[in-house]
Tab-separated table of N, CA, C and O in Angstrom:
chain	number	residue	atom	x	y	z
A	1	MET	N	-36.706	-25.305	50.880
A	1	MET	CA	-36.552	-26.723	51.084
A	1	MET	C	-35.219	-26.966	51.784
A	1	MET	O	-34.198	-26.438	51.392
A	2	ARG	N	-35.238	-27.760	52.789
A	2	ARG	CA	-34.041	-28.055	53.576
A	2	ARG	C	-33.201	-29.141	52.888
A	2	ARG	O	-33.724	-29.949	52.137
A	3	PRO	N	-31.874	-29.185	53.186
A	3	PRO	CA	-31.015	-30.194	52.555
A	3	PRO	C	-31.513	-31.617	52.740
A	3	PRO	O	-31.424	-32.433	51.836
A	4	GLY	N	-32.042	-31.947	53.907
A	4	GLY	CA	-32.563	-33.294	54.143
A	4	GLY	C	-33.734	-33.615	53.226
A	4	GLY	O	-33.867	-34.732	52.737
A	5	GLN	N	-34.585	-32.624	53.006
A	5	GLN	CA	-35.717	-32.824	52.109
A	5	GLN	C	-35.236	-33.040	50.673
A	5	GLN	O	-35.763	-33.878	49.943
A	6	VAL	N	-34.242	-32.275	50.260
A	6	VAL	CA	-33.683	-32.413	48.922
A	6	VAL	C	-33.092	-33.805	48.760
A	6	VAL	O	-33.287	-34.468	47.736
A	7	ALA	N	-32.377	-34.269	49.773
A	7	ALA	CA	-31.749	-35.593	49.704
A	7	ALA	C	-32.790	-36.690	49.537
A	7	ALA	O	-32.578	-37.646	48.800
A	8	VAL	N	-33.916	-36.565	50.229
A	8	VAL	CA	-34.973	-37.578	50.139
A	8	VAL	C	-35.651	-37.517	48.775
A	8	VAL	O	-35.979	-38.538	48.185
A	9	LEU	N	-35.844	-36.310	48.247
A	9	LEU	CA	-36.529	-36.152	46.969
A	9	LEU	C	-35.635	-36.399	45.759
A	9	LEU	O	-36.131	-36.647	44.668
A	10	ALA	N	-34.327	-36.333	45.938
A	10	ALA	CA	-33.413	-36.421	44.801
A	10	ALA	C	-33.587	-37.703	43.984
A	10	ALA	O	-33.730	-37.620	42.762
A	11	PRO	N	-33.569	-38.899	44.584
A	11	PRO	CA	-33.691	-40.104	43.747
A	11	PRO	C	-34.983	-40.150	42.925
A	11	PRO	O	-34.920	-40.357	41.717
A	12	PRO	N	-36.165	-39.948	43.530
A	12	PRO	CA	-37.365	-40.015	42.686
A	12	PRO	C	-37.442	-38.866	41.679
A	12	PRO	O	-37.939	-39.040	40.568
A	13	LEU	N	-36.928	-37.701	42.046
A	13	LEU	CA	-36.937	-36.577	41.116
A	13	LEU	C	-36.034	-36.859	39.917
A	13	LEU	O	-36.418	-36.647	38.771
A	14	LEU	N	-34.841	-37.374	40.174
A	14	LEU	CA	-33.932	-37.704	39.084
A	14	LEU	C	-34.503	-38.825	38.214
A	14	LEU	O	-34.367	-38.796	36.985
A	15	ALA	N	-35.141	-39.799	38.828
A	15	ALA	CA	-35.768	-40.874	38.061
A	15	ALA	C	-36.909	-40.328	37.195
A	15	ALA	O	-37.065	-40.733	36.031
A	16	ALA	N	-37.681	-39.401	37.746
A	16	ALA	CA	-38.764	-38.791	36.973
A	16	ALA	C	-38.211	-37.962	35.815
A	16	ALA	O	-38.751	-38.000	34.704
A	17	LEU	N	-37.139	-37.229	36.058
A	17	LEU	CA	-36.509	-36.469	34.983
A	17	LEU	C	-35.954	-37.389	33.903
A	17	LEU	O	-36.063	-37.091	32.708
A	18	ALA	N	-35.383	-38.508	34.302
A	18	ALA	CA	-34.885	-39.488	33.328
A	18	ALA	C	-36.038	-40.008	32.473
A	18	ALA	O	-35.903	-40.154	31.253
A	19	ALA	N	-37.177	-40.282	33.090
A	19	ALA	CA	-38.346	-40.754	32.343
A	19	ALA	C	-38.833	-39.682	31.369
A	19	ALA	O	-39.224	-39.996	30.234
A	20	GLU	N	-38.795	-38.431	31.793
A	20	GLU	CA	-39.193	-37.334	30.904
A	20	GLU	C	-38.229	-37.209	29.725
A	20	GLU	O	-38.646	-36.951	28.593
A	21	LEU	N	-36.940	-37.405	29.979
A	21	LEU	CA	-35.963	-37.375	28.887
A	21	LEU	C	-36.195	-38.537	27.924
A	21	LEU	O	-36.071	-38.375	26.696
A	22	ASP	N	-36.531	-39.706	28.460
A	22	ASP	CA	-36.864	-40.842	27.601
A	22	ASP	C	-38.069	-40.511	26.721
A	22	ASP	O	-38.085	-40.812	25.520
A	23	HIS	N	-39.075	-39.890	27.317
A	23	HIS	CA	-40.278	-39.506	26.568
A	23	HIS	C	-39.927	-38.498	25.467
A	23	HIS	O	-40.371	-38.643	24.321
A	24	ALA	N	-39.119	-37.498	25.807
A	24	ALA	CA	-38.694	-36.515	24.808
A	24	ALA	C	-37.902	-37.191	23.693
A	24	ALA	O	-38.059	-36.859	22.510
A	25	GLY	N	-37.079	-38.154	24.047
A	25	GLY	CA	-36.326	-38.909	23.045
A	25	GLY	C	-37.243	-39.700	22.126
A	25	GLY	O	-36.998	-39.774	20.914
A	26	ASP	N	-38.290	-40.284	22.700
A	26	ASP	CA	-39.263	-41.015	21.873
A	26	ASP	C	-39.951	-40.070	20.881
A	26	ASP	O	-40.158	-40.425	19.717
A	27	LEU	N	-40.289	-38.881	21.338
A	27	LEU	CA	-40.913	-37.899	20.450
A	27	LEU	C	-39.946	-37.473	19.341
A	27	LEU	O	-40.343	-37.326	18.181
A	28	CYS	N	-38.681	-37.303	19.688
A	28	CYS	CA	-37.667	-36.957	18.683
A	28	CYS	C	-37.514	-38.084	17.665
A	28	CYS	O	-37.354	-37.819	16.462
A	29	ALA	N	-37.565	-39.313	18.132
A	29	ALA	CA	-37.442	-40.454	17.219
A	29	ALA	C	-38.610	-40.478	16.237
A	29	ALA	O	-38.417	-40.767	15.045
A	30	ARG	N	-39.799	-40.146	16.722
A	30	ARG	CA	-40.961	-40.083	15.822
A	30	ARG	C	-40.784	-38.973	14.797
A	30	ARG	O	-41.084	-39.162	13.610
A	31	LEU	N	-40.288	-37.839	15.237
A	31	LEU	CA	-40.039	-36.728	14.330
A	31	LEU	C	-38.959	-37.092	13.313
A	31	LEU	O	-39.061	-36.756	12.128
A	32	GLU	N	-37.952	-37.810	13.766
A	32	GLU	CA	-36.884	-38.269	12.872
A	32	GLU	C	-37.444	-39.173	11.778
A	32	GLU	O	-37.074	-39.054	10.596
A	33	GLU	N	-38.358	-40.077	12.156
A	33	GLU	CA	-38.990	-40.954	11.165
A	33	GLU	C	-39.790	-40.147	10.149
A	33	GLU	O	-39.754	-40.437	8.946
A	34	LEU	N	-40.498	-39.136	10.615
A	34	LEU	CA	-41.274	-38.286	9.715
A	34	LEU	C	-40.359	-37.573	8.724
A	34	LEU	O	-40.624	-37.558	7.521
A	35	VAL	N	-39.275	-37.002	9.213
A	35	VAL	CA	-38.346	-36.295	8.340
A	35	VAL	C	-37.738	-37.262	7.324
A	35	VAL	O	-37.583	-36.922	6.139
A	36	ALA	N	-37.414	-38.481	7.748
A	36	ALA	CA	-36.863	-39.476	6.828
A	36	ALA	C	-37.880	-39.829	5.738
A	36	ALA	O	-37.517	-39.961	4.564
A	37	ARG	N	-39.156	-39.969	6.120
A	37	ARG	CA	-40.192	-40.256	5.123
A	37	ARG	C	-40.372	-39.090	4.152
A	37	ARG	O	-40.548	-39.290	2.942
A	38	LEU	N	-40.308	-37.881	4.674
A	38	LEU	CA	-40.405	-36.706	3.801
A	38	LEU	C	-39.211	-36.631	2.862
A	38	LEU	O	-39.356	-36.274	1.687
A	39	ALA	N	-38.038	-36.969	3.366
A	39	ALA	CA	-36.840	-36.951	2.517
A	39	ALA	C	-36.972	-37.954	1.380
A	39	ALA	O	-36.521	-37.686	0.255
A	40	ALA	N	-37.587	-39.084	1.652
A	40	ALA	CA	-37.754	-40.097	0.610
A	40	ALA	C	-38.731	-39.649	-0.471
A	40	ALA	O	-38.680	-40.143	-1.596
A	41	ALA	N	-39.580	-38.685	-0.143
A	41	ALA	CA	-40.609	-38.242	-1.083
A	41	ALA	C	-40.156	-37.105	-1.994
A	41	ALA	O	-40.889	-36.722	-2.892
A	42	VAL	N	-38.971	-36.549	-1.747
A	42	VAL	CA	-38.507	-35.414	-2.551
A	42	VAL	C	-37.134	-35.721	-3.146
A	42	VAL	O	-36.454	-36.648	-2.721
A	43	ASP	N	-36.757	-34.905	-4.112
A	43	ASP	CA	-35.453	-35.053	-4.760
A	43	ASP	C	-34.670	-33.754	-4.641
A	43	ASP	O	-35.210	-32.707	-4.296
A	44	GLY	N	-33.383	-33.850	-4.939
A	44	GLY	CA	-32.540	-32.664	-5.027
A	44	GLY	C	-32.175	-32.076	-3.685
A	44	GLY	O	-32.023	-32.783	-2.678
A	45	GLU	N	-32.055	-30.758	-3.654
A	45	GLU	CA	-31.609	-30.041	-2.451
A	45	GLU	C	-32.545	-30.235	-1.259
A	45	GLU	O	-32.072	-30.421	-0.132
A	46	PRO	N	-33.874	-30.203	-1.459
A	46	PRO	CA	-34.744	-30.451	-0.291
A	46	PRO	C	-34.488	-31.811	0.359
A	46	PRO	O	-34.563	-31.946	1.571
A	47	ARG	N	-34.169	-32.810	-0.471
A	47	ARG	CA	-33.893	-34.139	0.076
A	47	ARG	C	-32.629	-34.111	0.930
A	47	ARG	O	-32.592	-34.676	2.025
A	48	GLU	N	-31.576	-33.463	0.433
A	48	GLU	CA	-30.320	-33.373	1.184
A	48	GLU	C	-30.535	-32.647	2.513
A	48	GLU	O	-30.004	-33.056	3.545
A	49	LEU	N	-31.319	-31.584	2.485
A	49	LEU	CA	-31.619	-30.840	3.710
A	49	LEU	C	-32.391	-31.719	4.694
A	49	LEU	O	-32.076	-31.757	5.884
A	50	ALA	N	-33.384	-32.437	4.197
A	50	ALA	CA	-34.181	-33.304	5.072
A	50	ALA	C	-33.324	-34.411	5.677
A	50	ALA	O	-33.464	-34.737	6.868
A	51	LEU	N	-32.435	-34.989	4.880
A	51	LEU	CA	-31.551	-36.036	5.404
A	51	LEU	C	-30.620	-35.480	6.477
A	51	LEU	O	-30.362	-36.129	7.496
A	52	SER	N	-30.122	-34.273	6.253
A	52	SER	CA	-29.252	-33.636	7.247
A	52	SER	C	-30.010	-33.389	8.545
A	52	SER	O	-29.489	-33.629	9.638
A	53	GLU	N	-31.240	-32.924	8.417
A	53	GLU	CA	-32.049	-32.671	9.616
A	53	GLU	C	-32.409	-33.970	10.333
A	53	GLU	O	-32.479	-34.014	11.564
A	54	ALA	N	-32.617	-35.030	9.582
A	54	ALA	CA	-32.893	-36.327	10.202
A	54	ALA	C	-31.692	-36.791	11.019
A	54	ALA	O	-31.846	-37.344	12.113
A	55	GLN	N	-30.493	-36.525	10.514
A	55	GLN	CA	-29.288	-36.881	11.267
A	55	GLN	C	-29.175	-36.039	12.539
A	55	GLN	O	-28.777	-36.544	13.591
A	56	THR	N	-29.542	-34.768	12.446
A	56	THR	CA	-29.530	-33.904	13.627
A	56	THR	C	-30.506	-34.421	14.674
A	56	THR	O	-30.200	-34.443	15.873
A	57	LEU	N	-31.672	-34.847	14.235
A	57	LEU	CA	-32.647	-35.405	15.172
A	57	LEU	C	-32.133	-36.696	15.803
A	57	LEU	O	-32.387	-36.957	16.980
A	58	ASP	N	-31.398	-37.486	15.047
A	58	ASP	CA	-30.808	-38.708	15.599
A	58	ASP	C	-29.806	-38.370	16.701
A	58	ASP	O	-29.789	-39.007	17.757
A	59	VAL	N	-28.984	-37.350	16.463
A	59	VAL	CA	-28.020	-36.916	17.485
A	59	VAL	C	-28.759	-36.439	18.732
A	59	VAL	O	-28.379	-36.771	19.865
A	60	LEU	N	-29.821	-35.665	18.543
A	60	LEU	CA	-30.612	-35.184	19.682
A	60	LEU	C	-31.231	-36.353	20.446
A	60	LEU	O	-31.211	-36.370	21.677
A	61	THR	N	-31.749	-37.334	19.738
A	61	THR	CA	-32.341	-38.509	20.381
A	61	THR	C	-31.298	-39.247	21.219
A	61	THR	O	-31.567	-39.639	22.364
A	62	GLN	N	-30.104	-39.426	20.670
A	62	GLN	CA	-29.024	-40.079	21.418
A	62	GLN	C	-28.620	-39.263	22.640
A	62	GLN	O	-28.332	-39.811	23.711
A	63	HIS	N	-28.590	-37.946	22.495
A	63	HIS	CA	-28.211	-37.061	23.590
A	63	HIS	C	-29.218	-37.174	24.741
A	63	HIS	O	-28.830	-37.314	25.909
A	64	LEU	N	-30.499	-37.131	24.408
A	64	LEU	CA	-31.532	-37.260	25.437
A	64	LEU	C	-31.461	-38.618	26.130
A	64	LEU	O	-31.587	-38.708	27.354
A	65	ALA	N	-31.237	-39.668	25.358
A	65	ALA	CA	-31.126	-41.016	25.945
A	65	ALA	C	-29.923	-41.096	26.883
A	65	ALA	O	-30.001	-41.696	27.964
A	66	SER	N	-28.814	-40.467	26.507
A	66	SER	CA	-27.617	-40.485	27.352
A	66	SER	C	-27.832	-39.703	28.638
A	66	SER	O	-27.378	-40.120	29.713
A	67	LEU	N	-28.522	-38.574	28.548
A	67	LEU	CA	-28.846	-37.815	29.767
A	67	LEU	C	-29.750	-38.636	30.684
A	67	LEU	O	-29.588	-38.614	31.911
A	68	ALA	N	-30.683	-39.369	30.111
A	68	ALA	CA	-31.560	-40.224	30.914
A	68	ALA	C	-30.759	-41.314	31.616
A	68	ALA	O	-30.987	-41.600	32.797
A	69	VAL	N	-29.796	-41.906	30.918
A	69	VAL	CA	-28.926	-42.923	31.526
A	69	VAL	C	-28.183	-42.322	32.717
A	69	VAL	O	-28.102	-42.931	33.794
A	70	PHE	N	-27.635	-41.139	32.530
A	70	PHE	CA	-26.888	-40.466	33.588
A	70	PHE	C	-27.775	-40.194	34.801
A	70	PHE	O	-27.413	-40.524	35.934
A	71	MET	N	-28.948	-39.618	34.573
A	71	MET	CA	-29.843	-39.298	35.696
A	71	MET	C	-30.330	-40.552	36.402
A	71	MET	O	-30.420	-40.588	37.622
A	72	ARG	N	-30.637	-41.576	35.619
A	72	ARG	CA	-31.096	-42.831	36.223
A	72	ARG	C	-29.988	-43.452	37.067
A	72	ARG	O	-30.240	-43.998	38.140
A	73	GLY	N	-28.743	-43.354	36.601
A	73	GLY	CA	-27.615	-43.886	37.358
A	73	GLY	C	-27.418	-43.166	38.677
A	73	GLY	O	-27.192	-43.799	39.716
A	74	ILE	N	-27.496	-41.853	38.647
A	74	ILE	CA	-27.369	-41.084	39.891
A	74	ILE	C	-28.524	-41.408	40.829
A	74	ILE	O	-28.333	-41.611	42.024
A	75	SER	N	-29.729	-41.457	40.278
A	75	SER	CA	-30.896	-41.778	41.102
A	75	SER	C	-30.736	-43.129	41.786
A	75	SER	O	-30.998	-43.264	42.977
A	76	GLY	N	-30.267	-44.120	41.032
A	76	GLY	CA	-30.087	-45.457	41.602
A	76	GLY	C	-29.067	-45.479	42.719
A	76	GLY	O	-29.269	-46.135	43.741
A	77	GLN	N	-27.982	-44.749	42.536
A	77	GLN	CA	-26.959	-44.729	43.588
A	77	GLN	C	-27.441	-43.968	44.822
A	77	GLN	O	-27.164	-44.378	45.946
A	78	LEU	N	-28.153	-42.870	44.617
A	78	LEU	CA	-28.630	-42.092	45.768
A	78	LEU	C	-29.727	-42.816	46.540
A	78	LEU	O	-29.978	-42.504	47.693
A	79	THR	N	-30.371	-43.768	45.901
A	79	THR	CA	-31.403	-44.542	46.580
A	79	THR	C	-30.787	-45.412	47.675
A	79	THR	O	-31.384	-45.630	48.723
A	80	THR	N	-29.560	-45.883	47.427
A	80	THR	CA	-28.932	-46.806	48.376
A	80	THR	C	-27.749	-46.200	49.132
A	80	THR	O	-27.254	-46.817	50.060
A	81	ALA	N	-27.285	-45.025	48.734
A	81	ALA	CA	-26.113	-44.424	49.385
A	81	ALA	C	-26.287	-42.915	49.447
A	81	ALA	O	-27.124	-42.343	48.762
A	82	ARG	N	-25.475	-42.290	50.274
A	82	ARG	CA	-25.543	-40.833	50.411
A	82	ARG	C	-24.587	-40.129	49.457
A	82	ARG	O	-24.564	-38.914	49.389
A	83	SER	N	-23.787	-40.882	48.744
A	83	SER	CA	-22.863	-40.273	47.794
A	83	SER	C	-22.968	-41.016	46.464
A	83	SER	O	-23.571	-42.078	46.371
A	84	VAL	N	-22.357	-40.437	45.447
A	84	VAL	CA	-22.434	-40.989	44.105
A	84	VAL	C	-21.031	-41.284	43.602
A	84	VAL	O	-20.132	-40.457	43.736
A	85	ASP	N	-20.848	-42.453	43.035
A	85	ASP	CA	-19.608	-42.795	42.347
A	85	ASP	C	-19.787	-42.313	40.905
A	85	ASP	O	-20.292	-43.036	40.051
A	86	SER	N	-19.390	-41.067	40.664
A	86	SER	CA	-19.647	-40.450	39.363
A	86	SER	C	-18.939	-41.180	38.232
A	86	SER	O	-19.466	-41.245	37.110
A	87	ASP	N	-17.779	-41.747	38.487
A	87	ASP	CA	-17.070	-42.466	37.428
A	87	ASP	C	-17.873	-43.658	36.923
A	87	ASP	O	-17.939	-43.901	35.717
A	88	SER	N	-18.493	-44.400	37.834
A	88	SER	CA	-19.281	-45.561	37.400
A	88	SER	C	-20.538	-45.121	36.652
A	88	SER	O	-20.954	-45.777	35.699
A	89	VAL	N	-21.124	-44.008	37.075
A	89	VAL	CA	-22.306	-43.501	36.373
A	89	VAL	C	-21.906	-42.996	34.993
A	89	VAL	O	-22.551	-43.311	33.990
A	90	LEU	N	-20.832	-42.223	34.926
A	90	LEU	CA	-20.387	-41.672	33.643
A	90	LEU	C	-19.921	-42.766	32.678
A	90	LEU	O	-20.023	-42.598	31.460
A	91	ALA	N	-19.448	-43.876	33.197
A	91	ALA	CA	-19.032	-44.983	32.338
A	91	ALA	C	-20.224	-45.576	31.583
A	91	ALA	O	-20.044	-46.204	30.534
A	92	GLN	N	-21.429	-45.371	32.081
A	92	GLN	CA	-22.637	-45.886	31.436
A	92	GLN	C	-23.178	-44.950	30.357
A	92	GLN	O	-24.044	-45.335	29.576
A	93	VAL	N	-22.674	-43.705	30.315
A	93	VAL	CA	-23.155	-42.721	29.342
A	93	VAL	C	-22.550	-43.050	27.976
A	93	VAL	O	-21.334	-43.030	27.821
A	94	PRO	N	-23.398	-43.350	26.980
A	94	PRO	CA	-22.874	-43.789	25.696
A	94	PRO	C	-22.139	-42.710	24.886
A	94	PRO	O	-21.285	-43.044	24.074
A	95	LEU	N	-22.456	-41.454	25.081
A	95	LEU	CA	-21.797	-40.384	24.326
A	95	LEU	C	-20.600	-39.856	25.107
A	95	LEU	O	-20.758	-39.220	26.148
A	96	SER	N	-19.405	-40.108	24.609
A	96	SER	CA	-18.192	-39.752	25.356
A	96	SER	C	-18.028	-38.238	25.514
A	96	SER	O	-17.535	-37.785	26.542
A	97	ASP	N	-18.427	-37.447	24.512
A	97	ASP	CA	-18.325	-35.989	24.651
A	97	ASP	C	-19.223	-35.480	25.773
A	97	ASP	O	-18.825	-34.623	26.566
A	98	LEU	N	-20.436	-36.005	25.841
A	98	LEU	CA	-21.352	-35.629	26.908
A	98	LEU	C	-20.797	-36.055	28.257
A	98	LEU	O	-20.802	-35.281	29.218
A	99	ALA	N	-20.284	-37.275	28.342
A	99	ALA	CA	-19.703	-37.768	29.597
A	99	ALA	C	-18.547	-36.874	30.034
A	99	ALA	O	-18.414	-36.568	31.217
A	100	ALA	N	-17.725	-36.429	29.091
A	100	ALA	CA	-16.591	-35.565	29.428
A	100	ALA	C	-17.079	-34.217	29.958
A	100	ALA	O	-16.524	-33.688	30.931
A	101	ARG	N	-18.115	-33.657	29.350
A	101	ARG	CA	-18.649	-32.373	29.839
A	101	ARG	C	-19.246	-32.530	31.236
A	101	ARG	O	-19.037	-31.677	32.107
A	102	LEU	N	-19.972	-33.609	31.453
A	102	LEU	CA	-20.548	-33.849	32.779
A	102	LEU	C	-19.450	-34.104	33.806
A	102	LEU	O	-19.539	-33.622	34.946
A	103	ARG	N	-18.413	-34.825	33.413
A	103	ARG	CA	-17.286	-35.087	34.319
A	103	ARG	C	-16.637	-33.769	34.737
A	103	ARG	O	-16.293	-33.575	35.900
A	104	ALA	N	-16.472	-32.847	33.798
A	104	ALA	CA	-15.865	-31.547	34.111
A	104	ALA	C	-16.709	-30.783	35.128
A	104	ALA	O	-16.177	-30.194	36.074
A	105	VAL	N	-18.021	-30.822	34.955
A	105	VAL	CA	-18.904	-30.148	35.913
A	105	VAL	C	-18.804	-30.816	37.280
A	105	VAL	O	-18.699	-30.142	38.312
A	106	LEU	N	-18.834	-32.151	37.301
A	106	LEU	CA	-18.753	-32.874	38.577
A	106	LEU	C	-17.417	-32.633	39.268
A	106	LEU	O	-17.363	-32.537	40.495
A	107	ASN	N	-16.344	-32.543	38.521
A	107	ASN	CA	-15.034	-32.273	39.129
A	107	ASN	C	-14.993	-30.890	39.748
A	107	ASN	O	-14.429	-30.710	40.831
A	108	ASN	N	-15.600	-29.907	39.107
A	108	ASN	CA	-15.657	-28.567	39.687
A	108	ASN	C	-16.572	-28.539	40.903
A	108	ASN	O	-16.276	-27.883	41.882
A	109	ALA	N	-17.677	-29.263	40.836
A	109	ALA	CA	-18.609	-29.298	41.958
A	109	ALA	C	-17.994	-29.978	43.170
A	109	ALA	O	-18.311	-29.642	44.308
A	110	SER	N	-17.084	-30.929	42.941
A	110	SER	CA	-16.479	-31.636	44.064
A	110	SER	C	-15.548	-30.731	44.861
A	110	SER	O	-15.169	-31.061	45.975
A	111	GLN	N	-15.187	-29.579	44.303
A	111	GLN	CA	-14.321	-28.653	45.020
A	111	GLN	C	-15.110	-27.669	45.873
A	111	GLN	O	-14.527	-26.873	46.596
A	112	ILE	N	-16.440	-27.719	45.792
A	112	ILE	CA	-17.284	-26.865	46.618
A	112	ILE	C	-17.342	-27.486	48.009
A	112	ILE	O	-17.667	-28.665	48.154
A	113	PRO	N	-17.001	-26.737	49.048
A	113	PRO	CA	-17.019	-27.321	50.394
A	113	PRO	C	-18.442	-27.712	50.798
A	113	PRO	O	-19.395	-27.034	50.450
A	114	PRO	N	-18.575	-28.827	51.526
A	114	PRO	CA	-19.906	-29.249	51.964
A	114	PRO	C	-20.489	-28.273	52.975
A	114	PRO	O	-19.759	-27.572	53.670
A	115	THR	N	-21.803	-28.265	53.046
A	115	THR	CA	-22.491	-27.434	54.027
A	115	THR	C	-22.241	-28.003	55.414
A	115	THR	O	-22.367	-29.207	55.616
A	116	PRO	N	-21.857	-27.156	56.389
A	116	PRO	CA	-21.635	-27.664	57.748
A	116	PRO	C	-22.902	-28.322	58.298
A	116	PRO	O	-23.999	-27.901	57.979
A	117	ASP	N	-22.698	-29.366	59.107
A	117	ASP	CA	-23.848	-30.032	59.727
A	117	ASP	C	-24.657	-29.021	60.522
A	117	ASP	O	-24.119	-28.152	61.192
A	118	GLY	N	-25.961	-29.151	60.428
A	118	GLY	CA	-26.841	-28.264	61.172
A	118	GLY	C	-27.213	-27.021	60.392
A	118	GLY	O	-28.133	-26.308	60.773
A	119	ALA	N	-26.510	-26.712	59.330
A	119	ALA	CA	-26.866	-25.527	58.546
A	119	ALA	C	-28.031	-25.888	57.643
A	119	ALA	O	-27.980	-26.856	56.902
A	120	SER	N	-29.066	-25.094	57.699
A	120	SER	CA	-30.262	-25.413	56.935
A	120	SER	C	-30.197	-24.920	55.510
A	120	SER	O	-30.908	-25.403	54.645
A	121	GLY	N	-29.370	-23.925	55.261
A	121	GLY	CA	-29.354	-23.330	53.941
A	121	GLY	C	-30.444	-22.286	53.780
A	121	GLY	O	-30.544	-21.645	52.752
A	122	ASP	N	-31.259	-22.108	54.803
A	122	ASP	CA	-32.314	-21.108	54.755
A	122	ASP	C	-31.750	-19.769	55.193
A	122	ASP	O	-30.826	-19.688	55.994
A	123	LEU	N	-32.332	-18.707	54.670
A	123	LEU	CA	-31.895	-17.360	55.011
A	123	LEU	C	-33.012	-16.718	55.823
A	123	LEU	O	-34.164	-16.684	55.391
A	124	ASP	N	-32.667	-16.239	57.012
A	124	ASP	CA	-33.632	-15.531	57.847
A	124	ASP	C	-33.296	-14.051	57.815
A	124	ASP	O	-32.171	-13.658	58.078
A	125	LEU	N	-34.265	-13.239	57.472
A	125	LEU	CA	-34.090	-11.784	57.489
A	125	LEU	C	-34.867	-11.216	58.669
A	125	LEU	O	-35.981	-11.616	58.961
A	126	PHE	N	-34.209	-10.264	59.353
A	126	PHE	CA	-34.873	-9.658	60.513
A	126	PHE	C	-35.154	-8.220	60.222
A	126	PHE	O	-34.500	-7.534	59.525
């Protein structure tokens, strides 16, 4: 796939990935509800374990939702521009630890030199 093709596909692909993350988050939320109901039905150590796992599922649900926010933000910016204002997108991510990790990756990626114009990125072997 050529860079131009990737650029055209990036916004809808990122939007589709965001929708998939939303769907996964919805499934996690359903699982979280099930674990909470099971916790209410038992006593003692099993209840404590179930409550702990329900909290873990809540964290996972929030994480997936935050990733969806991030991808949707990038998709929206790439739809109207050729570059992304990562700070504005990261400001929308509700989990600050996740935003910090993504910011670190984006800062390292910004140091990668751009591909020269006309370079396809394809490798021809003779």
